[in-house]
């Protein structure tokens, strides 16, 4: 297999709980995924990123693992996993496992042992500290899911660290024996035949042994003091040598709080760490106008801000490192609702425009389940419709502790909550959108009658068929994979325009981020020659762009 095959790949993320339910318990499962392999092959993707399917008490929907070598009961059995892997491979699709090794569940046997006593052999697998003065937490670090990152354990009189929920204690990577056990477990999955790993919050694994307070930023933002710690590159190189080296795997590390310079260290080709990372700069809400409550009340980004970030990353990793291209995943609201316009008139056009702008860039594109249908935020009205631990905690904090009015907090959740991405896949217009014959674990977006896979597969002009084409074009055109990226119209308020160049081939990409008709500036009109490779209107713009128009011209420089 070609060494850097993952540079040519398109990845599709499955959030198993919400994908397809085969047994009517209202929860998606592995046989459900297996049954949809034809659909994924039709879409044309190369790799499935599978969100965690390991045994878990589900405090954070599987991102709290209690047994790394077993399958979550609701999702099926190891035989079901093996069948899914085999079926995927038979369809030419690879499986990238999501692996969570910054923390485990508090129900993992390592932790239940660890909390038995201060001299338990597993004590040092986690991060335990004495109380500060007056019995307070050892420092002010906050959990990403609200409140202190430290929980006091009555039995042993110390605090343990959890950068996420109380039920997700952080592992102590300083402990060599623990690290070796993690590597052994990953080799076990690798030898089973999985094709890669997505490493959950991997740049948080190395903690500064001084546990510095850091600036008081509030709302979980203390993670900047916990990210990219002193031994991070040493650990990643060690893990690479122990698990990845010599195997042609795809690896991506989820990395909050990184810039392009750091990304080169994580993903540089001869660094022997990871193939690529996910950064968060473009999905954190406007950084120019930060909110008082972090991402919750930050206004959406306008085009200039979004473009500056994406372009900085395109340029930053042009010669070293590799970009992952994404606008949505299971932690983000639906991209058409956030960056596009999900009202009936523009949903379809703006979903295709966003797909174009991302899929024509340099890097590996990631599609989150339902994005290929243009699925939208459900914008649940009542707190009891939400399931996500982060959303429930912030709701409690803002209403009870900060005293904000209920409607204000609900307005934040409607736009930003992770549950916006977690409503079930919309397969057809039948009961429960064809997701389950039982009662789904979380509500279904009522728009499924209009927006569903069955309908879109039949419609040549659907978002689904547009995504199929975007994927196919990447497979057929090296210029999309390898071409140099150059920005056009850097100051334009509405149009995101750029070129890609490889040898004698050039692409010109134009995307209108507004619902207005906008003139194409004279200075670039001369570039609009050649074949229209893809576009979301029948007639492609030459002098002006229609609302949310996207068009890609391909030309030969000969
Ligand atoms: C990552 C996951 C998110 C999870 C968190 C803690 O950010 O993507 O879903 O809650 O890590 O594991």
Coordinates of C-alpha atoms and ligand atoms in Angstrom, one line a residue:
X1 CA 0.0 0.0 0.0
X2 CA 1.2 3.4 -0.8
X3 CA 2.9 5.0 2.3
X4 CA 0.9 8.2 2.4
X5 CA -2.4 6.7 1.2
X6 CA -4.3 8.7 3.8
X7 CA -3.4 11.9 2.0
X8 CA -5.8 10.8 -0.8
X9 CA -8.5 9.5 1.5
X10 CA -11.9 11.0 2.5
X11 CA -12.9 10.0 6.1
X12 CA -16.5 9.6 7.3
X13 CA -17.2 9.8 11.0
X14 CA -19.8 7.5 12.5
X15 CA -21.2 8.2 15.9
X16 CA -22.5 4.7 16.5
X17 CA -25.2 5.6 19.1
X18 CA -27.0 7.7 16.5
X19 CA -26.2 5.9 13.2
X20 CA -28.4 2.8 12.8
X21 CA -30.3 0.7 15.3
X22 CA -30.6 -3.0 14.3
X23 CA -32.4 -4.4 17.3
X24 CA -35.0 -1.8 18.2
X25 CA -33.6 -0.7 21.6
X26 CA -33.4 2.9 20.3
X27 CA -29.6 2.9 20.3
X28 CA -27.5 2.6 17.2
X29 CA -25.2 -0.5 17.1
X30 CA -22.5 -2.4 15.2
X31 CA -24.9 -4.6 13.1
X32 CA -26.6 -1.3 12.2
X33 CA -23.3 0.0 10.8
X34 CA -22.7 -3.2 9.0
X35 CA -26.1 -3.0 7.3
X36 CA -25.2 0.5 5.9
X37 CA -21.9 -0.4 4.3
X38 CA -23.5 -0.3 0.8
X39 CA -24.6 3.2 1.5
X40 CA -21.1 4.3 2.5
X41 CA -19.6 2.6 -0.6
X42 CA -22.1 4.4 -2.7
X43 CA -21.0 7.7 -1.1
X44 CA -17.5 6.8 -2.0
X45 CA -15.6 7.4 1.3
X46 CA -12.4 5.5 2.1
X47 CA -12.2 5.4 5.8
X48 CA -14.7 5.3 8.7
X49 CA -13.7 7.0 11.9
X50 CA -15.6 5.1 14.4
X51 CA -16.4 7.0 17.6
X52 CA -15.8 4.7 20.7
X53 CA -17.5 1.4 20.8
X54 CA -15.6 0.0 23.8
X55 CA -17.3 -1.1 27.1
X56 CA -18.4 2.0 28.9
X57 CA -20.9 3.2 31.5
X58 CA -21.7 6.1 29.1
X59 CA -21.1 9.1 31.3
X60 CA -19.8 10.7 28.1
X61 CA -21.2 8.4 25.4
X62 CA -18.3 6.0 25.2
X63 CA -15.5 8.5 25.7
X64 CA -15.3 7.0 29.2
X65 CA -13.9 3.5 28.6
X66 CA -14.2 0.8 31.3
X67 CA -12.7 -2.0 29.2
X68 CA -10.6 -1.4 26.2
X69 CA -10.9 -4.9 24.9
X70 CA -14.6 -5.4 25.0
X71 CA -17.6 -3.9 23.2
X72 CA -20.3 -1.7 24.8
X73 CA -23.3 -3.9 25.5
X74 CA -25.8 -1.8 23.6
X75 CA -23.6 -1.8 20.5
X76 CA -23.3 -5.6 20.3
X77 CA -20.5 -8.1 20.7
X78 CA -16.9 -8.6 19.6
X79 CA -18.2 -10.9 16.9
X80 CA -20.4 -8.1 15.7
X81 CA -17.3 -5.9 15.6
X82 CA -15.3 -8.5 13.6
X83 CA -18.2 -8.8 11.1
X84 CA -18.4 -5.1 10.7
X85 CA -14.6 -4.9 10.1
X86 CA -14.7 -7.7 7.6
X87 CA -17.7 -6.2 5.8
X88 CA -16.1 -2.8 5.7
X89 CA -12.9 -4.3 4.2
X90 CA -14.9 -6.2 1.6
X91 CA -16.4 -2.9 0.6
X92 CA -13.0 -1.3 0.3
X93 CA -13.5 0.8 3.4
X94 CA -11.0 1.1 6.2
X95 CA -11.8 1.5 9.9
X96 CA -10.1 4.1 12.1
X97 CA -10.7 3.5 15.8
X98 CA -11.4 6.4 18.1
X99 CA -9.2 5.7 21.2
X100 CA -9.4 7.5 24.5
X101 CA -6.2 7.3 26.4
X102 CA -6.0 10.6 28.2
X103 CA -8.5 9.2 30.7
X104 CA -10.6 6.1 31.4
X105 CA -13.9 5.7 33.1
X106 CA -13.9 5.7 36.9
X107 CA -15.4 2.2 36.4
X108 CA -12.2 0.9 34.7
X109 CA -10.6 -1.8 37.0
X110 CA -7.4 0.3 37.0
X111 CA -9.3 3.1 38.7
X112 CA -11.4 1.0 41.0
X113 CA -8.1 -0.5 42.2
X114 CA -6.4 2.9 42.3
X115 CA -8.9 4.4 44.7
X116 CA -8.6 1.4 47.1
X117 CA -5.7 2.9 48.9
X118 CA -2.6 5.1 48.7
X119 CA -0.3 2.1 48.4
X120 CA -2.4 0.2 45.9
X121 CA -0.2 -0.9 42.9
X122 CA -2.5 1.0 40.6
X123 CA -2.6 4.2 42.6
X124 CA 0.0 5.8 40.4
X125 CA -1.9 5.0 37.2
X126 CA -3.9 8.2 37.9
X127 CA -3.2 11.6 39.1
X128 CA -3.8 11.9 42.9
X129 CA -2.9 15.0 44.9
X130 CA -3.2 16.1 48.5
X131 CA -5.8 18.8 49.2
X132 CA -4.6 22.4 49.2
X133 CA -4.8 24.7 52.2
X134 CA -8.2 24.4 54.0
X135 CA -8.9 21.2 52.1
X136 CA -9.5 22.9 48.8
X137 CA -8.7 21.4 45.4
X138 CA -4.9 21.3 44.6
X139 CA -5.2 24.0 42.0
X140 CA -7.9 26.0 40.1
X141 CA -8.0 23.9 36.9
X142 CA -11.5 23.6 35.6
X143 CA -13.1 20.6 33.9
X144 CA -14.1 21.1 30.3
X145 CA -17.5 20.1 31.4
X146 CA -17.8 22.8 34.2
X147 CA -16.7 22.9 37.8
X148 CA -13.3 22.0 39.3
X149 CA -11.1 19.4 37.5
X150 CA -10.5 17.8 40.8
X151 CA -12.7 15.5 42.8
X152 CA -12.1 14.6 46.4
X153 CA -12.1 10.9 47.3
X154 CA -13.3 10.4 50.8
X155 CA -11.8 6.9 51.2
X156 CA -8.2 7.9 50.6
X157 CA -8.2 11.6 51.5
X158 CA -6.8 12.9 48.2
X159 CA -8.1 14.5 45.0
X160 CA -8.0 13.0 41.6
X161 CA -7.7 14.9 38.3
X162 CA -10.3 14.8 35.6
X163 CA -10.1 17.4 32.8
X164 CA -13.5 16.2 31.7
X165 CA -16.4 14.7 33.7
X166 CA -15.9 13.4 37.3
X167 CA -16.4 9.9 35.9
X168 CA -13.4 10.4 33.5
X169 CA -10.2 10.3 35.7
X170 CA -7.0 11.3 33.8
X171 CA -4.4 8.7 33.4
X172 CA -0.9 9.4 34.7
X173 CA 1.4 9.1 31.7
X174 CA 4.4 9.6 33.9
X175 CA 3.9 5.9 34.8
X176 CA 5.8 3.8 32.4
X177 CA 4.0 0.5 33.2
X178 CA 0.7 2.1 32.5
X179 CA 1.9 3.5 29.2
X180 CA 3.2 0.0 28.2
X181 CA -0.2 -1.5 28.9
X182 CA -1.9 1.1 26.7
X183 CA 0.5 0.3 23.8
X184 CA -0.1 -3.4 24.2
X185 CA -3.8 -2.8 24.0
X186 CA -3.4 -0.7 20.9
X187 CA -1.2 -3.4 19.3
X188 CA -4.0 -5.8 20.0
X189 CA -6.5 -3.7 18.0
X190 CA -3.9 -3.2 15.3
X191 CA -3.3 -6.9 15.0
X192 CA -7.0 -7.5 14.7
X193 CA -6.8 -5.5 11.5
X194 CA -8.0 -2.0 12.2
X195 CA -6.5 0.6 9.9
X196 CA -5.7 3.5 12.2
X197 CA -6.5 5.5 15.3
X198 CA -8.1 8.8 16.1
X199 CA -6.5 9.8 19.4
X200 CA -8.9 11.7 21.7
X201 CA -7.5 14.9 23.2
X202 CA -4.0 13.4 22.8
X203 CA -2.1 16.7 23.4
X204 CA -3.4 16.7 27.0
X205 CA -1.7 13.5 28.1
X206 CA 1.5 15.1 29.4
X207 CA 0.9 17.3 32.4
X208 CA 3.3 19.9 33.8
X209 CA 4.5 18.3 37.0
X210 CA 4.3 21.7 38.7
X211 CA 0.5 21.8 38.1
X212 CA 0.7 25.6 37.5
X213 CA -2.4 27.6 38.2
X214 CA -2.4 29.3 34.8
X215 CA -4.5 32.4 34.1
X216 CA -8.0 32.4 35.4
X217 CA -10.0 32.3 32.2
X218 CA -13.1 30.4 33.5
X219 CA -15.2 27.9 31.7
X220 CA -12.8 25.1 31.2
X221 CA -10.4 27.3 29.3
X222 CA -7.7 26.3 31.8
X223 CA -6.9 23.5 29.4
X224 CA -4.3 25.9 27.8
X225 CA -2.1 25.2 30.8
X226 CA -2.7 21.4 30.5
X227 CA -2.2 21.2 26.8
X228 CA 1.1 20.4 25.0
X229 CA 2.9 19.5 28.2
X230 CA 6.6 18.9 28.6
X231 CA 6.8 15.2 27.7
X232 CA 4.2 15.2 25.0
X233 CA 6.5 14.6 22.0
X234 CA 8.5 12.0 23.9
X235 CA 5.3 10.1 24.6
X236 CA 4.0 10.3 21.1
X237 CA 7.3 9.1 19.6
X238 CA 7.4 6.2 22.1
X239 CA 3.8 5.3 21.2
X240 CA 4.6 5.5 17.5
X241 CA 7.6 3.2 17.9
X242 CA 5.6 0.8 20.0
X243 CA 2.4 0.7 18.0
X244 CA 2.4 2.4 14.6
X245 CA 5.9 2.2 13.0
X246 CA 6.1 -0.2 10.1
X247 CA 2.3 -0.3 9.7
X248 CA 0.6 1.7 7.1
X249 CA -2.0 3.2 9.4
X250 CA -4.0 6.5 9.4
X251 CA -3.6 8.5 12.6
X252 CA -5.1 11.8 13.6
X253 CA -4.8 13.4 17.0
X254 CA -7.4 15.7 18.5
X255 CA -5.5 18.7 19.8
X256 CA -7.2 21.6 21.5
X257 CA -5.0 24.7 22.0
X258 CA -2.5 24.3 19.2
X259 CA -1.3 26.6 16.4
X260 CA 0.3 25.7 13.1
X261 CA 3.8 25.7 14.5
X262 CA 2.9 23.1 17.1
X263 CA 1.0 21.2 14.4
X264 CA 4.2 20.8 12.4
X265 CA 5.8 19.1 15.5
X266 CA 2.8 16.7 15.8
X267 CA 2.4 15.9 12.1
X268 CA 5.7 16.6 10.4
X269 CA 6.6 13.7 8.2
X270 CA 9.9 12.8 9.8
X271 CA 8.8 13.5 13.3
X272 CA 7.4 10.0 13.8
X273 CA 4.4 11.1 15.8
X274 CA 1.0 11.5 14.0
X275 CA -0.2 11.9 10.4
X276 CA -2.3 14.9 11.2
X277 CA -4.2 16.6 13.9
X278 CA -7.6 18.3 14.5
X279 CA -7.2 21.9 15.7
X280 CA -10.1 23.9 17.1
X281 CA -9.5 27.5 15.9
X282 CA -12.3 27.7 13.4
X283 CA -14.9 25.9 15.5
X284 CA -14.6 27.8 18.8
X285 CA -16.9 30.7 18.0
X286 CA -15.6 34.1 17.1
X287 CA -12.2 34.7 18.8
X288 CA -12.4 38.4 17.8
X289 CA -15.4 38.8 19.9
X290 CA -15.0 36.2 22.7
X291 CA -18.1 35.5 24.8
X292 CA -18.2 35.9 28.6
X293 CA -19.1 32.2 28.8
X294 CA -16.6 30.8 26.3
X295 CA -18.0 29.1 23.3
X296 CA -21.6 29.3 24.6
X297 CA -22.2 33.0 24.0
X298 CA -19.4 33.7 21.4
X299 CA -21.0 35.1 18.3
X300 CA -20.6 33.0 15.1
X301 CA -17.6 33.7 13.0
X302 CA -17.9 35.9 9.9
X303 CA -16.3 34.9 6.6
X304 CA -13.1 37.1 7.0
X305 CA -12.3 35.5 10.4
X306 CA -13.1 31.9 9.3
X307 CA -11.0 32.5 6.1
X308 CA -8.0 34.0 8.0
X309 CA -7.8 30.9 10.1
X310 CA -8.3 28.3 7.4
X311 CA -5.8 30.1 5.1
X312 CA -3.2 30.4 7.9
X313 CA -3.4 26.6 8.3
X314 CA -3.3 26.0 4.6
X315 CA -0.1 28.1 4.3
X316 CA 1.3 27.0 7.6
X317 CA 1.3 23.3 6.7
X318 CA 2.2 23.8 3.0
X319 CA 5.6 22.2 3.3
X320 CA 5.6 20.3 6.5
X321 CA 2.7 18.5 8.3
X322 CA -0.7 17.8 6.8
X323 CA -4.2 19.4 7.4
X324 CA -7.4 17.7 8.5
X325 CA -10.3 19.5 6.9
X326 CA -13.5 19.6 8.9
X327 CA -16.5 21.8 9.8
X328 CA -18.4 19.4 11.9
X329 CA -18.2 16.4 14.2
X330 CA -20.0 14.9 17.2
X331 CA -18.8 17.8 19.4
X332 CA -19.9 20.6 17.1
X333 CA -23.3 22.0 15.9
X334 CA -24.3 21.1 12.4
X335 CA -22.1 23.0 9.9
X336 CA -25.0 24.2 7.7
X337 CA -26.7 25.7 10.7
X338 CA -23.5 27.3 11.9
X339 CA -21.6 28.5 8.9
X340 CA -24.4 28.3 6.2
X341 CA -28.1 29.1 6.3
X342 CA -30.4 26.2 7.2
X343 CA -33.7 28.0 6.2
X344 CA -35.6 26.1 3.5
X345 CA -34.5 28.4 0.6
X346 CA -30.8 28.2 1.3
X347 CA -30.1 25.0 3.2
X348 CA -29.3 22.9 0.2
X349 CA -27.2 25.6 -1.6
X350 CA -25.2 26.6 1.5
X351 CA -24.5 22.9 2.5
X352 CA -23.1 22.3 -1.0
X353 CA -21.1 25.6 -0.8
X354 CA -19.5 24.6 2.5
X355 CA -18.7 21.2 1.2
X356 CA -17.0 22.7 -1.8
X357 CA -14.9 25.2 0.2
X358 CA -13.5 22.4 2.4
X359 CA -13.2 19.6 0.0
X360 CA -11.2 21.6 -2.5
X361 CA -8.5 22.5 0.1
X362 CA -5.3 20.7 0.7
X363 CA -5.6 18.1 3.5
X364 CA -7.7 15.1 4.4
X365 CA -11.5 15.9 4.5
X366 CA -13.6 14.5 7.3
X367 CA -17.4 14.2 6.8
X368 CA -19.6 13.8 9.9
X369 CA -22.6 11.5 9.5
X370 CA -25.6 13.4 8.1
X371 CA -23.4 16.2 6.8
X372 CA -23.7 14.6 3.4
X373 CA -27.4 15.0 3.7
X374 CA -27.3 18.6 4.9
X375 CA -28.7 17.7 8.3
X376 CA -29.5 20.7 10.6
X377 CA -29.5 21.6 14.2
X378 CA -32.7 20.3 15.9
X379 CA -32.5 23.3 18.3
X380 CA -34.3 21.5 21.1
X381 CA -36.5 23.8 23.2
X382 CA -36.4 22.1 26.6
X383 CA -33.6 21.0 28.7
X384 CA -35.1 17.5 29.3
X385 CA -34.6 16.9 25.5
X386 CA -30.8 17.2 26.0
X387 CA -28.6 14.2 26.9
X388 CA -25.1 15.5 26.7
X389 CA -23.1 15.8 30.0
X390 CA -21.4 19.0 28.8
X391 CA -24.8 20.6 27.9
X392 CA -26.5 19.5 31.1
X393 CA -23.6 20.8 33.2
X394 CA -23.4 24.2 31.6
X395 CA -27.1 24.6 31.8
X396 CA -27.0 24.0 35.5
X397 CA -24.0 26.3 36.0
X398 CA -25.4 29.2 34.0
X399 CA -29.0 29.0 35.3
X400 CA -28.4 28.0 38.9
X401 CA -24.9 29.3 39.7
X402 CA -24.8 32.4 37.5
X403 CA -28.5 33.1 37.6
X404 CA -29.1 33.6 33.9
X405 CA -32.6 33.4 32.6
X406 CA -33.7 29.9 31.3
X407 CA -34.4 31.3 27.7
X408 CA -31.0 32.8 27.4
X409 CA -29.3 29.6 28.3
X410 CA -31.6 27.6 26.0
X411 CA -30.7 30.0 23.2
X412 CA -27.0 29.1 23.7
X413 CA -27.7 25.4 23.7
X414 CA -29.8 25.6 20.6
X415 CA -26.9 26.9 18.6
X416 CA -23.9 25.3 20.3
X417 CA -24.8 22.1 22.2
X418 CA -23.1 18.9 21.0
X419 CA -26.5 17.3 20.9
X420 CA -27.2 19.3 17.8
X421 CA -25.0 16.8 16.0
X422 CA -26.2 13.7 17.9
X423 CA -29.8 13.3 16.7
X424 CA -30.3 10.1 14.8
X425 CA -29.3 9.7 11.2
X426 CA -32.2 10.4 8.9
X427 CA -32.5 7.4 6.6
X428 CA -36.0 7.7 5.3
X429 CA -39.3 9.4 5.9
X430 CA -40.8 6.5 7.8
X431 CA -41.2 6.0 11.6
X432 CA -38.2 7.4 13.5
X433 CA -36.6 8.4 10.2
X434 CA -35.8 4.7 9.6
X435 CA -33.2 4.9 12.4
X436 CA -34.9 2.5 14.9
X437 CA -38.2 0.6 15.4
X438 CA -38.0 1.5 19.1
X439 CA -37.9 4.8 21.0
X440 CA -34.7 6.6 20.0
X441 CA -32.4 7.5 22.9
X442 CA -32.5 11.2 21.8
X443 CA -35.2 13.0 19.8
X444 CA -35.2 13.0 16.0
X445 CA -35.1 16.2 14.1
X446 CA -38.6 16.7 12.7
X447 CA -37.1 17.8 9.4
X448 CA -36.4 14.2 8.5
X449 CA -39.5 14.0 6.3
X450 CA -37.7 16.4 3.9
X451 CA -34.1 15.6 4.7
X452 CA -33.3 11.9 4.4
X453 CA -31.0 9.5 2.7
X454 CA -33.6 7.6 0.7
X455 CA -34.9 10.8 -0.9
X456 CA -31.5 12.3 -1.6
X457 CA -30.0 9.2 -3.1
X458 CA -32.7 9.4 -5.8
X459 CA -32.3 13.1 -6.5
X460 CA -29.4 13.9 -8.7
X461 CA -29.3 17.5 -7.4
X462 CA -29.2 16.5 -3.7
X463 CA -26.5 17.4 -1.2
X464 CA -25.8 13.7 -1.0
X465 CA -25.1 13.4 -4.7
X466 CA -23.0 16.6 -4.6
X467 CA -20.9 15.1 -1.8
X468 CA -20.4 12.0 -3.9
X469 CA -19.1 14.1 -6.7
X470 CA -16.7 16.0 -4.4
X471 CA -15.3 12.7 -3.1
X472 CA -15.0 11.3 -6.6
X473 CA -13.2 14.5 -7.8
X474 CA -10.6 14.2 -5.1
X475 CA -9.9 10.6 -6.1
X476 CA -9.6 11.6 -9.8
X477 CA -7.6 14.8 -9.5
X478 CA -4.2 14.9 -7.9
X479 CA -4.3 18.7 -8.0
X480 CA -7.0 18.6 -5.2
X481 CA -4.8 16.4 -3.1
X482 CA -1.3 17.8 -3.7
X483 CA -1.8 21.2 -5.4
X484 CA -0.4 24.4 -3.9
X485 CA -2.9 26.6 -2.2
X486 CA -3.1 30.4 -3.0
X487 CA -5.7 32.8 -1.7
X488 CA -7.5 35.3 -4.0
X489 CA -9.4 38.3 -2.8
X490 CA -8.0 38.4 0.7
X491 CA -10.2 41.3 1.8
X492 CA -13.5 40.3 0.2
X493 CA -16.4 40.2 2.8
X494 CA -18.5 37.6 1.0
X495 CA -16.4 35.6 -1.4
X496 CA -13.9 32.9 -0.3
X497 CA -11.8 32.4 -3.4
X498 CA -8.6 30.5 -3.9
X499 CA -6.6 28.5 -6.5
X500 CA -4.9 25.2 -6.4
X501 CA -2.0 24.5 -8.7
X502 CA -0.1 21.4 -9.6
X503 CA 2.2 21.2 -12.6
X504 CA 0.1 22.4 -15.5
X505 CA -3.2 22.1 -13.8
X506 CA -5.0 24.8 -12.0
X507 CA -8.3 25.0 -10.1
X508 CA -10.1 28.3 -9.3
X509 CA -12.5 27.9 -6.4
X510 CA -15.1 30.6 -5.7
X511 CA -17.6 30.4 -2.9
X512 CA -20.2 33.0 -1.9
X513 CA -20.8 32.9 1.8
X514 CA -23.8 35.3 1.7
X515 CA -27.4 35.2 0.6
X516 CA -26.9 38.2 -1.6
X517 CA -25.9 38.3 -5.3
X518 CA -22.3 39.5 -5.3
X519 CA -20.2 40.8 -8.1
X520 CA -17.0 38.9 -8.9
X521 CA -14.3 41.6 -8.8
X522 CA -12.7 42.4 -12.2
X523 CA -9.3 41.5 -11.0
X524 CA -10.1 37.8 -11.0
X525 CA -12.6 37.5 -13.9
X526 CA -9.8 36.7 -16.3
X527 CA -9.1 33.5 -14.3
X528 CA -12.6 32.1 -14.8
X529 CA -11.8 29.9 -17.8
X530 CA -11.9 26.2 -18.6
X531 CA -14.2 23.5 -17.6
X532 CA -16.6 23.8 -14.6
X533 CA -15.5 20.9 -12.4
X534 CA -18.4 21.3 -10.0
X535 CA -20.9 23.9 -9.0
X536 CA -24.1 24.2 -7.1
X537 CA -26.1 26.1 -9.8
X538 CA -26.9 25.0 -13.3
X539 CA -25.2 28.1 -14.8
X540 CA -21.9 28.9 -13.2
X541 CA -21.1 32.6 -12.3
X542 CA -18.6 34.5 -14.4
X543 CA -19.5 38.1 -13.5
X544 CA -21.4 37.6 -10.3
X545 CA -22.2 34.9 -7.9
X546 CA -25.7 33.9 -6.9
X547 CA -26.7 33.4 -3.2
X548 CA -24.3 30.8 -1.7
X549 CA -23.0 29.9 -5.1
X550 CA -19.9 27.7 -5.3
X551 CA -18.1 27.0 -8.5
X552 CA -14.8 25.3 -9.3
X553 CA -13.1 26.0 -12.7
X554 CA -10.4 23.7 -13.9
X555 CA -7.9 24.7 -16.5
X556 CA -4.7 23.6 -18.1
X557 CA -1.8 26.1 -18.0
X558 CA -0.3 24.8 -21.2
Ligands
LIG1 C1 -13.0 14.7 22.9 C2 -14.2 14.0 22.4 C3 -15.4 14.4 23.2 C4 -15.2 13.9 24.6 C5 -13.9 14.5 25.2 C6 -13.5 13.7 26.4 O1 -13.1 16.1 22.9 O2 -14.3 14.3 21.0 O3 -16.6 13.9 22.7 O4 -16.3 14.4 25.4 O5 -12.8 14.3 24.3 O6 -13.2 12.4 26.1

